[in-house]
PDB file of C-alpha atoms in Angstrom:
ATOM      1  CA  ASP A   1     -57.702 -40.895 -17.963  1.00  0.00           C
ATOM      2  CA  THR A   2     -54.979 -39.293 -20.064  1.00  0.00           C
ATOM      3  CA  ARG A   3     -53.770 -37.192 -17.131  1.00  0.00           C
ATOM      4  CA  GLN A   4     -53.674 -40.279 -14.902  1.00  0.00           C
ATOM      5  CA  ILE A   5     -51.652 -42.283 -17.443  1.00  0.00           C
ATOM      6  CA  PHE A   6     -49.153 -39.464 -17.981  1.00  0.00           C
ATOM      7  CA  SER A   7     -48.890 -38.969 -14.211  1.00  0.00           C
ATOM      8  CA  LEU A   8     -48.131 -42.656 -13.629  1.00  0.00           C
ATOM      9  CA  ALA A   9     -45.555 -42.566 -16.436  1.00  0.00           C
ATOM     10  CA  GLY A  10     -43.876 -39.428 -15.081  1.00  0.00           C
ATOM     11  CA  GLY A  11     -44.731 -37.394 -18.177  1.00  0.00           C
ATOM     12  CA  SER A  12     -47.204 -34.875 -16.753  1.00  0.00           C
ATOM     13  CA  HIS A  13     -44.850 -32.007 -17.568  1.00  0.00           C
ATOM     14  CA  VAL A  14     -45.821 -32.174 -21.257  1.00  0.00           C
ATOM     15  CA  LEU A  15     -49.551 -31.842 -20.525  1.00  0.00           C
ATOM     16  CA  ALA A  16     -49.192 -28.620 -18.545  1.00  0.00           C
ATOM     17  CA  VAL A  17     -47.713 -25.534 -20.168  1.00  0.00           C
ATOM     18  CA  SER A  18     -44.303 -25.529 -18.535  1.00  0.00           C
ATOM     19  CA  GLY A  19     -40.676 -24.547 -18.832  1.00  0.00           C
ATOM     20  CA  LEU A  20     -40.185 -27.327 -21.391  1.00  0.00           C
ATOM     21  CA  HIS A  21     -42.503 -25.552 -23.824  1.00  0.00           C
ATOM     22  CA  VAL A  22     -40.961 -22.145 -23.143  1.00  0.00           C
ATOM     23  CA  GLY A  23     -37.512 -23.615 -23.824  1.00  0.00           C
ATOM     24  CA  ILE A  24     -38.695 -25.142 -27.100  1.00  0.00           C
ATOM     25  CA  ILE A  25     -40.290 -21.868 -28.191  1.00  0.00           C
ATOM     26  CA  TYR A  26     -37.131 -19.976 -27.188  1.00  0.00           C
ATOM     27  CA  ALA A  27     -35.095 -22.282 -29.442  1.00  0.00           C
ATOM     28  CA  ILE A  28     -37.623 -21.953 -32.293  1.00  0.00           C
ATOM     29  CA  ILE A  29     -37.636 -18.145 -32.169  1.00  0.00           C
ATOM     30  CA  LEU A  30     -33.825 -17.989 -32.074  1.00  0.00           C
ATOM     31  CA  GLY A  31     -33.732 -20.346 -35.053  1.00  0.00           C
ATOM     32  CA  LEU A  32     -36.238 -18.255 -37.010  1.00  0.00           C
ATOM     33  CA  LEU A  33     -34.199 -15.117 -36.291  1.00  0.00           C
ATOM     34  CA  SER A  34     -30.868 -16.683 -37.258  1.00  0.00           C
ATOM     35  CA  PHE A  35     -30.877 -14.632 -40.485  1.00  0.00           C
ATOM     36  CA  ILE A  36     -30.202 -11.467 -38.450  1.00  0.00           C
ATOM     37  CA  PRO A  37     -26.451 -10.625 -38.616  1.00  0.00           C
ATOM     38  CA  HIS A  38     -24.397 -11.668 -35.581  1.00  0.00           C
ATOM     39  CA  SER A  39     -23.253  -8.140 -34.852  1.00  0.00           C
ATOM     40  CA  GLN A  40     -23.810  -6.053 -31.747  1.00  0.00           C
ATOM     41  CA  ILE A  41     -26.920  -4.416 -33.199  1.00  0.00           C
ATOM     42  CA  GLY A  42     -28.044  -7.774 -34.602  1.00  0.00           C
ATOM     43  CA  ASN A  43     -27.738  -9.459 -31.194  1.00  0.00           C
ATOM     44  CA  ILE A  44     -29.674  -6.650 -29.515  1.00  0.00           C
ATOM     45  CA  THR A  45     -32.430  -6.863 -32.144  1.00  0.00           C
ATOM     46  CA  ARG A  46     -32.622 -10.678 -32.079  1.00  0.00           C
ATOM     47  CA  HIS A  47     -32.769 -11.076 -28.306  1.00  0.00           C
ATOM     48  CA  SER A  48     -35.122  -8.118 -27.844  1.00  0.00           C
ATOM     49  CA  ILE A  49     -37.585  -9.809 -30.216  1.00  0.00           C
ATOM     50  CA  VAL A  50     -37.095 -13.099 -28.340  1.00  0.00           C
ATOM     51  CA  ILE A  51     -37.901 -11.459 -24.993  1.00  0.00           C
ATOM     52  CA  LEU A  52     -41.046  -9.808 -26.392  1.00  0.00           C
ATOM     53  CA  CYS A  53     -42.231 -13.094 -27.924  1.00  0.00           C
ATOM     54  CA  LEU A  54     -41.624 -15.062 -24.713  1.00  0.00           C
ATOM     55  CA  TRP A  55     -43.655 -12.650 -22.611  1.00  0.00           C
ATOM     56  CA  PHE A  56     -46.427 -12.504 -25.207  1.00  0.00           C
ATOM     57  CA  TYR A  57     -46.564 -16.310 -24.975  1.00  0.00           C
ATOM     58  CA  ALA A  58     -46.553 -16.149 -21.156  1.00  0.00           C
ATOM     59  CA  PHE A  59     -49.488 -13.696 -21.173  1.00  0.00           C
ATOM     60  CA  ILE A  60     -51.653 -15.719 -23.561  1.00  0.00           C
ATOM     61  CA  CYS A  61     -50.991 -18.772 -21.323  1.00  0.00           C
ATOM     62  CA  GLY A  62     -52.391 -16.887 -18.325  1.00  0.00           C
ATOM     63  CA  LEU A  63     -49.057 -16.317 -16.547  1.00  0.00           C
ATOM     64  CA  PRO A  64     -48.801 -19.655 -14.664  1.00  0.00           C
ATOM     65  CA  ALA A  65     -45.846 -19.846 -12.266  1.00  0.00           C
ATOM     66  CA  SER A  66     -43.819 -22.321 -14.338  1.00  0.00           C
ATOM     67  CA  VAL A  67     -44.152 -20.250 -17.529  1.00  0.00           C
ATOM     68  CA  VAL A  68     -43.355 -16.965 -15.774  1.00  0.00           C
ATOM     69  CA  ARG A  69     -40.296 -18.561 -14.195  1.00  0.00           C
ATOM     70  CA  SER A  70     -39.036 -19.867 -17.512  1.00  0.00           C
ATOM     71  CA  ALA A  71     -39.845 -16.689 -19.449  1.00  0.00           C
ATOM     72  CA  PHE A  72     -38.069 -14.602 -16.820  1.00  0.00           C
ATOM     73  CA  MET A  73     -35.055 -16.906 -16.763  1.00  0.00           C
ATOM     74  CA  PHE A  74     -34.700 -16.961 -20.555  1.00  0.00           C
ATOM     75  CA  SER A  75     -35.203 -13.189 -20.603  1.00  0.00           C
ATOM     76  CA  LEU A  76     -32.278 -12.818 -18.217  1.00  0.00           C
ATOM     77  CA  ILE A  77     -30.169 -15.056 -20.451  1.00  0.00           C
ATOM     78  CA  SER A  78     -31.109 -13.017 -23.539  1.00  0.00           C
ATOM     79  CA  GLY A  79     -30.508  -9.819 -21.576  1.00  0.00           C
ATOM     80  CA  SER A  80     -26.992 -10.967 -20.780  1.00  0.00           C
ATOM     81  CA  TYR A  81     -26.358 -11.425 -24.516  1.00  0.00           C
ATOM     82  CA  ILE A  82     -27.706  -7.933 -25.187  1.00  0.00           C
ATOM     83  CA  LEU A  83     -25.337  -6.497 -22.581  1.00  0.00           C
ATOM     84  CA  GLY A  84     -22.461  -8.659 -23.797  1.00  0.00           C
ATOM     85  CA  LYS A  85     -22.075 -10.295 -20.388  1.00  0.00           C
ATOM     86  CA  SER A  86     -21.457 -13.927 -19.560  1.00  0.00           C
ATOM     87  CA  ASN A  87     -24.287 -15.592 -17.651  1.00  0.00           C
ATOM     88  CA  TYR A  88     -24.587 -18.457 -15.208  1.00  0.00           C
ATOM     89  CA  SER A  89     -27.882 -20.295 -15.337  1.00  0.00           C
ATOM     90  CA  LEU A  90     -28.209 -20.827 -11.575  1.00  0.00           C
ATOM     91  CA  ASN A  91     -27.999 -17.064 -11.065  1.00  0.00           C
ATOM     92  CA  ALA A  92     -30.784 -16.582 -13.603  1.00  0.00           C
ATOM     93  CA  VAL A  93     -32.938 -19.183 -11.826  1.00  0.00           C
ATOM     94  CA  PHE A  94     -32.510 -17.627  -8.381  1.00  0.00           C
ATOM     95  CA  VAL A  95     -33.023 -14.078  -9.640  1.00  0.00           C
ATOM     96  CA  SER A  96     -36.258 -15.145 -11.341  1.00  0.00           C
ATOM     97  CA  ALA A  97     -37.390 -16.879  -8.120  1.00  0.00           C
ATOM     98  CA  PHE A  98     -36.591 -13.774  -6.063  1.00  0.00           C
ATOM     99  CA  PHE A  99     -38.663 -11.446  -8.252  1.00  0.00           C
ATOM    100  CA  MET A 100     -41.533 -13.917  -8.585  1.00  0.00           C
ATOM    101  CA  LEU A 101     -41.751 -14.255  -4.799  1.00  0.00           C
ATOM    102  CA  LEU A 102     -41.397 -10.502  -4.428  1.00  0.00           C
ATOM    103  CA  TYR A 103     -44.410 -10.093  -6.731  1.00  0.00           C
ATOM    104  CA  LYS A 104     -46.441 -12.920  -5.159  1.00  0.00           C
ATOM    105  CA  PRO A 105     -45.017 -14.549  -1.984  1.00  0.00           C
ATOM    106  CA  LEU A 106     -47.712 -17.256  -2.015  1.00  0.00           C
ATOM    107  CA  TYR A 107     -46.034 -18.750  -5.101  1.00  0.00           C
ATOM    108  CA  LEU A 108     -43.777 -20.418  -2.529  1.00  0.00           C
ATOM    109  CA  PHE A 109     -46.642 -22.777  -1.609  1.00  0.00           C
ATOM    110  CA  ASP A 110     -47.638 -23.507  -5.216  1.00  0.00           C
ATOM    111  CA  ILE A 111     -46.854 -27.136  -6.144  1.00  0.00           C
ATOM    112  CA  GLY A 112     -46.042 -26.196  -9.735  1.00  0.00           C
ATOM    113  CA  PHE A 113     -43.623 -23.519  -8.528  1.00  0.00           C
ATOM    114  CA  GLN A 114     -41.895 -25.956  -6.193  1.00  0.00           C
ATOM    115  CA  LEU A 115     -41.615 -28.746  -8.773  1.00  0.00           C
ATOM    116  CA  SER A 116     -40.495 -26.368 -11.501  1.00  0.00           C
ATOM    117  CA  TYR A 117     -37.649 -24.837  -9.513  1.00  0.00           C
ATOM    118  CA  ALA A 118     -36.660 -28.134  -7.914  1.00  0.00           C
ATOM    119  CA  ALA A 119     -36.333 -29.743 -11.360  1.00  0.00           C
ATOM    120  CA  VAL A 120     -34.384 -26.888 -12.950  1.00  0.00           C
ATOM    121  CA  ILE A 121     -31.995 -26.408 -10.022  1.00  0.00           C
ATOM    122  CA  SER A 122     -31.435 -30.149  -9.740  1.00  0.00           C
ATOM    123  CA  ILE A 123     -30.686 -30.445 -13.478  1.00  0.00           C
ATOM    124  CA  LEU A 124     -28.212 -27.550 -13.364  1.00  0.00           C
ATOM    125  CA  ILE A 125     -26.419 -29.042 -10.354  1.00  0.00           C
ATOM    126  CA  PHE A 126     -26.450 -32.779 -11.066  1.00  0.00           C
ATOM    127  CA  TYR A 127     -26.666 -33.091 -14.869  1.00  0.00           C
ATOM    128  CA  PRO A 128     -23.015 -32.095 -15.566  1.00  0.00           C
ATOM    129  CA  LYS A 129     -21.786 -34.522 -12.903  1.00  0.00           C
ATOM    130  CA  LEU A 130     -23.908 -37.412 -14.195  1.00  0.00           C
ATOM    131  CA  TYR A 131     -23.150 -36.697 -17.858  1.00  0.00           C
ATOM    132  CA  SER A 132     -19.384 -36.664 -17.253  1.00  0.00           C
ATOM    133  CA  MET A 133     -19.463 -40.179 -15.775  1.00  0.00           C
ATOM    134  CA  LEU A 134     -19.565 -41.802 -19.236  1.00  0.00           C
ATOM    135  CA  LYS A 135     -18.233 -40.722 -22.624  1.00  0.00           C
ATOM    136  CA  PHE A 136     -19.570 -41.894 -25.979  1.00  0.00           C
ATOM    137  CA  GLN A 137     -18.423 -41.254 -29.539  1.00  0.00           C
ATOM    138  CA  ASN A 138     -21.653 -42.375 -31.208  1.00  0.00           C
ATOM    139  CA  LYS A 139     -24.113 -39.465 -31.559  1.00  0.00           C
ATOM    140  CA  ILE A 140     -27.133 -41.665 -30.845  1.00  0.00           C
ATOM    141  CA  MET A 141     -25.558 -42.952 -27.634  1.00  0.00           C
ATOM    142  CA  VAL A 142     -24.635 -39.386 -26.661  1.00  0.00           C
ATOM    143  CA  TRP A 143     -28.291 -38.360 -27.086  1.00  0.00           C
ATOM    144  CA  ILE A 144     -29.587 -41.383 -25.160  1.00  0.00           C
ATOM    145  CA  TRP A 145     -27.117 -40.827 -22.321  1.00  0.00           C
ATOM    146  CA  GLY A 146     -28.005 -37.131 -22.209  1.00  0.00           C
ATOM    147  CA  MET A 147     -31.716 -37.941 -21.923  1.00  0.00           C
ATOM    148  CA  ILE A 148     -31.046 -40.434 -19.135  1.00  0.00           C
ATOM    149  CA  CYS A 149     -28.924 -37.886 -17.241  1.00  0.00           C
ATOM    150  CA  VAL A 150     -31.489 -35.092 -17.593  1.00  0.00           C
ATOM    151  CA  SER A 151     -34.307 -37.357 -16.376  1.00  0.00           C
ATOM    152  CA  ALA A 152     -32.256 -38.695 -13.475  1.00  0.00           C
ATOM    153  CA  ALA A 153     -31.100 -35.213 -12.460  1.00  0.00           C
ATOM    154  CA  ALA A 154     -34.668 -33.864 -12.503  1.00  0.00           C
ATOM    155  CA  GLN A 155     -35.878 -36.838 -10.440  1.00  0.00           C
ATOM    156  CA  ILE A 156     -33.291 -36.168  -7.734  1.00  0.00           C
ATOM    157  CA  GLY A 157     -34.802 -32.747  -7.080  1.00  0.00           C
ATOM    158  CA  THR A 158     -38.483 -33.478  -7.620  1.00  0.00           C
ATOM    159  CA  LEU A 159     -38.769 -36.930  -6.019  1.00  0.00           C
ATOM    160  CA  PRO A 160     -39.198 -35.706  -2.394  1.00  0.00           C
ATOM    161  CA  ILE A 161     -41.903 -33.233  -3.493  1.00  0.00           C
ATOM    162  CA  THR A 162     -43.678 -35.820  -5.662  1.00  0.00           C
ATOM    163  CA  VAL A 163     -43.724 -38.396  -2.868  1.00  0.00           C
ATOM    164  CA  TYR A 164     -44.938 -35.826  -0.321  1.00  0.00           C
ATOM    165  CA  TYR A 165     -47.829 -34.462  -2.397  1.00  0.00           C
ATOM    166  CA  PHE A 166     -48.842 -37.388  -4.608  1.00  0.00           C
ATOM    167  CA  HIS A 167     -47.624 -40.402  -2.601  1.00  0.00           C
ATOM    168  CA  GLN A 168     -46.159 -42.078  -5.667  1.00  0.00           C
ATOM    169  CA  ILE A 169     -42.774 -42.527  -7.329  1.00  0.00           C
ATOM    170  CA  PRO A 170     -42.761 -42.130 -11.157  1.00  0.00           C
ATOM    171  CA  VAL A 171     -40.429 -45.067 -11.859  1.00  0.00           C
ATOM    172  CA  TYR A 172     -41.102 -44.924 -15.601  1.00  0.00           C
ATOM    173  CA  SER A 173     -40.051 -41.302 -16.040  1.00  0.00           C
ATOM    174  CA  ILE A 174     -36.632 -42.019 -17.563  1.00  0.00           C
ATOM    175  CA  PHE A 175     -38.205 -44.206 -20.265  1.00  0.00           C
ATOM    176  CA  THR A 176     -41.151 -41.839 -20.708  1.00  0.00           C
ATOM    177  CA  ASN A 177     -38.900 -38.880 -21.489  1.00  0.00           C
ATOM    178  CA  PHE A 178     -37.496 -40.738 -24.507  1.00  0.00           C
ATOM    179  CA  VAL A 179     -41.014 -40.582 -25.938  1.00  0.00           C
ATOM    180  CA  VAL A 180     -42.577 -37.364 -24.656  1.00  0.00           C
ATOM    181  CA  VAL A 181     -39.701 -34.881 -25.032  1.00  0.00           C
ATOM    182  CA  PRO A 182     -38.963 -35.523 -28.749  1.00  0.00           C
ATOM    183  CA  ALA A 183     -42.723 -35.723 -29.399  1.00  0.00           C
ATOM    184  CA  ALA A 184     -43.265 -32.366 -27.673  1.00  0.00           C
ATOM    185  CA  PHE A 185     -40.630 -30.778 -29.919  1.00  0.00           C
ATOM    186  CA  ILE A 186     -42.235 -32.233 -33.055  1.00  0.00           C
ATOM    187  CA  ILE A 187     -45.796 -31.328 -32.037  1.00  0.00           C
ATOM    188  CA  ILE A 188     -44.878 -27.695 -31.323  1.00  0.00           C
ATOM    189  CA  TYR A 189     -43.055 -27.396 -34.662  1.00  0.00           C
ATOM    190  CA  VAL A 190     -46.045 -28.942 -36.479  1.00  0.00           C
ATOM    191  CA  ALA A 191     -48.426 -26.620 -34.603  1.00  0.00           C
ATOM    192  CA  LEU A 192     -46.325 -23.652 -35.695  1.00  0.00           C
ATOM    193  CA  ALA A 193     -46.527 -24.865 -39.301  1.00  0.00           C
ATOM    194  CA  LEU A 194     -50.306 -25.232 -38.881  1.00  0.00           C
ATOM    195  CA  LEU A 195     -50.519 -21.622 -37.719  1.00  0.00           C
ATOM    196  CA  ILE A 196     -48.419 -20.383 -40.643  1.00  0.00           C
ATOM    197  CA  PHE A 197     -50.366 -22.330 -43.295  1.00  0.00           C
ATOM    198  CA  SER A 198     -53.816 -21.741 -41.780  1.00  0.00           C
ATOM    199  CA  VAL A 199     -54.538 -19.381 -44.692  1.00  0.00           C
ATOM    200  CA  LEU A 200     -54.277 -22.383 -47.043  1.00  0.00           C
ATOM    201  CA  PRO A 201     -57.032 -24.787 -45.902  1.00  0.00           C
ATOM    202  CA  PRO A 202     -55.933 -27.856 -47.947  1.00  0.00           C
ATOM    203  CA  VAL A 203     -52.387 -27.624 -46.556  1.00  0.00           C
ATOM    204  CA  ALA A 204     -53.636 -26.818 -43.058  1.00  0.00           C
ATOM    205  CA  ILE A 205     -55.885 -29.905 -43.068  1.00  0.00           C
ATOM    206  CA  LEU A 206     -52.936 -32.154 -43.935  1.00  0.00           C
ATOM    207  CA  ILE A 207     -50.765 -30.574 -41.233  1.00  0.00           C
ATOM    208  CA  GLY A 208     -53.627 -30.881 -38.738  1.00  0.00           C
ATOM    209  CA  ARG A 209     -53.973 -34.574 -39.490  1.00  0.00           C
ATOM    210  CA  LEU A 210     -50.223 -34.988 -39.002  1.00  0.00           C
ATOM    211  CA  ALA A 211     -50.439 -33.232 -35.621  1.00  0.00           C
ATOM    212  CA  ASP A 212     -53.359 -35.470 -34.654  1.00  0.00           C
ATOM    213  CA  LEU A 213     -51.420 -38.598 -35.666  1.00  0.00           C
ATOM    214  CA  ILE A 214     -48.299 -37.616 -33.710  1.00  0.00           C
ATOM    215  CA  THR A 215     -50.381 -36.780 -30.631  1.00  0.00           C
ATOM    216  CA  GLU A 216     -52.190 -40.121 -30.850  1.00  0.00           C
ATOM    217  CA  LEU A 217     -48.870 -41.976 -31.183  1.00  0.00           C
ATOM    218  CA  LEU A 218     -47.547 -40.065 -28.158  1.00  0.00           C
ATOM    219  CA  CYS A 219     -50.533 -41.039 -25.997  1.00  0.00           C
ATOM    220  CA  ASN A 220     -50.346 -44.671 -27.150  1.00  0.00           C
ATOM    221  CA  GLY A 221     -46.609 -44.746 -26.462  1.00  0.00           C
ATOM    222  CA  VAL A 222     -47.012 -43.450 -22.917  1.00  0.00           C
ATOM    223  CA  GLU A 223     -49.880 -45.856 -22.254  1.00  0.00           C
ATOM    224  CA  GLY A 224     -47.684 -48.698 -23.550  1.00  0.00           C
ATOM    225  CA  ILE A 225     -44.920 -47.754 -21.101  1.00  0.00           C
ATOM    226  CA  VAL A 226     -47.328 -47.843 -18.157  1.00  0.00           C
ATOM    227  CA  ASN A 227     -48.939 -51.117 -19.220  1.00  0.00           C
TER     228      ASN A 227
END
């Protein structure tokens, strides 16, 4: 029932381990390593640790196509920082696709692979164009407009695939992303805190209840959008 509701709302990407989660973890690890000096050696150390952590995460997830794609892409981005080179995200996406298909050509027929790359490529191509159409000074409006543009850009690329395979159009997806994306960030941060404080049962219980509450609010929010 939960999967069906999230599917109708266009929020299925938060239920499956996907590039969204890898991106959040990438940001978390970089934030945790911000104490390392921003020198050449510091950058090499920081991004080497990031790459190792991303692939450890990918392995414990079972190496699904979407996670491998994201881990590889972020590894290329971190590698460019290690080498002191500028990087262009589309190049990283296509290089990751090339090596994934070289390793397993049948990934090409995997729905998750197709949706994942269609969404990322579409966002990289259309998001800057959509975002530049309107300018806001208010930070809240900037965030809202950014969310709308990201959702719309992803829909442009994934809509043909979604219609072909699932015979439905997720018309609620733009509204759903206002709920699920911030909630996914919060839940992963709370889960990390739960892992850290697991050695202190009283604290861990409180954090676990908080995680349970946020997850319940997320599910209720998505169900409210659909209904």
